[in-house]
Amino acid sequence: MINIEGFELHCDAPRVLAEEREVDRWKFEIGSAVDHRDQPMLSEVMSRERTSKGREIYGVRAFDAKDPNPDRLMLAEVLVAA
């Protein structure tokens, strides 16, 4: 707490830094090989985003050359490490 001219200022820096560190944790790194938990879909993580509610969304590209839609957005919950 800092007291300047009768005002008390409270600093939440340690709490904010802890929250920022929590946000920096990801289930998969960019470039990681991943697969779908229910069906074969070997892919590479190309991008990742976090929703306003904190859910991770990964942009993946399937390795299968015959896949007509190789680029997909997938929730982290359906992906597993390959």
PDB file of C-alpha atoms in Angstrom:
ATOM      1  CA  MET A   1       0.000   0.000   0.000  1.00  0.00           C
ATOM      2  CA  ILE A   2       1.217   3.487  -0.882  1.00  0.00           C
ATOM      3  CA  ASN A   3      -0.101   6.607   0.842  1.00  0.00           C
ATOM      4  CA  ILE A   4       0.128   9.756  -1.311  1.00  0.00           C
ATOM      5  CA  GLU A   5      -1.462  13.010  -0.064  1.00  0.00           C
ATOM      6  CA  GLY A   6      -4.121  11.189   1.900  1.00  0.00           C
ATOM      7  CA  PHE A   7      -4.915   8.630  -0.836  1.00  0.00           C
ATOM      8  CA  GLU A   8      -4.243   4.988  -0.220  1.00  0.00           C
ATOM      9  CA  LEU A   9      -3.157   3.088  -3.332  1.00  0.00           C
ATOM     10  CA  HIS A  10      -3.307  -0.669  -3.344  1.00  0.00           C
ATOM     11  CA  CYS A  11      -1.213  -2.601  -5.821  1.00  0.00           C
ATOM     12  CA  ASP A  12      -2.406  -5.970  -7.130  1.00  0.00           C
ATOM     13  CA  ALA A  13       0.759  -6.628  -9.161  1.00  0.00           C
ATOM     14  CA  PRO A  14       1.599 -10.030  -7.600  1.00  0.00           C
ATOM     15  CA  ARG A  15      -1.947 -11.274  -8.232  1.00  0.00           C
ATOM     16  CA  VAL A  16      -1.992  -9.910 -11.798  1.00  0.00           C
ATOM     17  CA  LEU A  17       1.371 -11.467 -12.577  1.00  0.00           C
ATOM     18  CA  ALA A  18       0.134 -14.823 -11.285  1.00  0.00           C
ATOM     19  CA  GLU A  19      -2.946 -14.564 -13.515  1.00  0.00           C
ATOM     20  CA  GLU A  20      -0.786 -13.693 -16.531  1.00  0.00           C
ATOM     21  CA  ARG A  21       1.413 -16.731 -15.888  1.00  0.00           C
ATOM     22  CA  GLU A  22      -1.713 -18.912 -15.761  1.00  0.00           C
ATOM     23  CA  VAL A  23      -2.816 -17.581 -19.168  1.00  0.00           C
ATOM     24  CA  ASP A  24       0.586 -18.384 -20.670  1.00  0.00           C
ATOM     25  CA  ARG A  25       0.085 -22.117 -20.056  1.00  0.00           C
ATOM     26  CA  TRP A  26      -1.084 -24.010 -23.139  1.00  0.00           C
ATOM     27  CA  LYS A  27      -2.023 -27.646 -23.642  1.00  0.00           C
ATOM     28  CA  PHE A  28      -0.057 -27.790 -26.957  1.00  0.00           C
ATOM     29  CA  GLU A  29       2.806 -25.807 -28.449  1.00  0.00           C
ATOM     30  CA  ILE A  30       2.765 -24.484 -32.013  1.00  0.00           C
ATOM     31  CA  GLY A  31       4.360 -27.116 -34.247  1.00  0.00           C
ATOM     32  CA  SER A  32       3.255 -30.006 -32.011  1.00  0.00           C
ATOM     33  CA  ALA A  33       1.773 -33.143 -33.546  1.00  0.00           C
ATOM     34  CA  VAL A  34      -1.767 -33.790 -32.317  1.00  0.00           C
ATOM     35  CA  ASP A  35      -4.554 -36.253 -33.005  1.00  0.00           C
ATOM     36  CA  HIS A  36      -8.314 -36.286 -32.434  1.00  0.00           C
ATOM     37  CA  ARG A  37      -9.348 -38.190 -29.313  1.00  0.00           C
ATOM     38  CA  ASP A  38     -12.144 -40.150 -31.087  1.00  0.00           C
ATOM     39  CA  GLN A  39     -10.894 -40.739 -34.637  1.00  0.00           C
ATOM     40  CA  PRO A  40      -7.586 -40.685 -36.520  1.00  0.00           C
ATOM     41  CA  MET A  41      -6.695 -37.186 -37.676  1.00  0.00           C
ATOM     42  CA  LEU A  42      -2.936 -36.697 -37.304  1.00  0.00           C
ATOM     43  CA  SER A  43      -2.286 -32.957 -37.545  1.00  0.00           C
ATOM     44  CA  GLU A  44       0.158 -30.191 -36.719  1.00  0.00           C
ATOM     45  CA  VAL A  45      -0.712 -27.206 -34.508  1.00  0.00           C
ATOM     46  CA  MET A  46      -0.429 -24.081 -36.670  1.00  0.00           C
ATOM     47  CA  SER A  47      -1.991 -21.482 -34.349  1.00  0.00           C
ATOM     48  CA  ARG A  48      -3.727 -21.112 -31.011  1.00  0.00           C
ATOM     49  CA  GLU A  49      -6.116 -18.661 -29.417  1.00  0.00           C
ATOM     50  CA  ARG A  50      -7.934 -18.360 -26.132  1.00  0.00           C
ATOM     51  CA  THR A  51     -11.620 -17.438 -25.891  1.00  0.00           C
ATOM     52  CA  SER A  52     -12.893 -14.796 -23.484  1.00  0.00           C
ATOM     53  CA  LYS A  53     -13.896 -17.671 -21.200  1.00  0.00           C
ATOM     54  CA  GLY A  54     -10.381 -19.136 -21.290  1.00  0.00           C
ATOM     55  CA  ARG A  55     -11.011 -22.110 -23.593  1.00  0.00           C
ATOM     56  CA  GLU A  56      -8.176 -22.979 -25.960  1.00  0.00           C
ATOM     57  CA  ILE A  57      -8.828 -23.157 -29.701  1.00  0.00           C
ATOM     58  CA  TYR A  58      -6.145 -24.592 -31.972  1.00  0.00           C
ATOM     59  CA  GLY A  59      -5.722 -24.113 -35.699  1.00  0.00           C
ATOM     60  CA  VAL A  60      -4.499 -27.483 -36.988  1.00  0.00           C
ATOM     61  CA  ARG A  61      -3.464 -28.765 -40.417  1.00  0.00           C
ATOM     62  CA  ALA A  62      -4.036 -32.449 -41.191  1.00  0.00           C
ATOM     63  CA  PHE A  63      -1.074 -34.443 -42.532  1.00  0.00           C
ATOM     64  CA  ASP A  64      -3.350 -36.496 -44.815  1.00  0.00           C
ATOM     65  CA  ALA A  65      -2.739 -35.191 -48.362  1.00  0.00           C
ATOM     66  CA  LYS A  66      -6.142 -36.540 -49.496  1.00  0.00           C
ATOM     67  CA  ASP A  67      -8.071 -34.554 -46.876  1.00  0.00           C
ATOM     68  CA  PRO A  68     -10.294 -32.062 -48.779  1.00  0.00           C
ATOM     69  CA  ASN A  69     -10.310 -29.688 -45.735  1.00  0.00           C
ATOM     70  CA  PRO A  70      -6.881 -29.988 -44.106  1.00  0.00           C
ATOM     71  CA  ASP A  71      -7.182 -26.790 -42.031  1.00  0.00           C
ATOM     72  CA  ARG A  72      -9.473 -26.864 -38.995  1.00  0.00           C
ATOM     73  CA  LEU A  73     -10.171 -25.030 -35.759  1.00  0.00           C
ATOM     74  CA  MET A  74     -10.410 -27.479 -32.857  1.00  0.00           C
ATOM     75  CA  LEU A  75     -11.107 -27.103 -29.145  1.00  0.00           C
ATOM     76  CA  ALA A  76      -8.305 -28.356 -26.907  1.00  0.00           C
ATOM     77  CA  GLU A  77     -10.712 -30.809 -25.260  1.00  0.00           C
ATOM     78  CA  VAL A  78     -10.882 -33.002 -28.385  1.00  0.00           C
ATOM     79  CA  LEU A  79      -7.135 -33.050 -29.105  1.00  0.00           C
ATOM     80  CA  VAL A  80      -4.501 -35.414 -27.717  1.00  0.00           C
ATOM     81  CA  ALA A  81      -0.734 -35.440 -28.177  1.00  0.00           C
ATOM     82  CA  ALA A  82       0.355 -37.680 -31.052  1.00  0.00           C
TER      83      ALA A  82
END
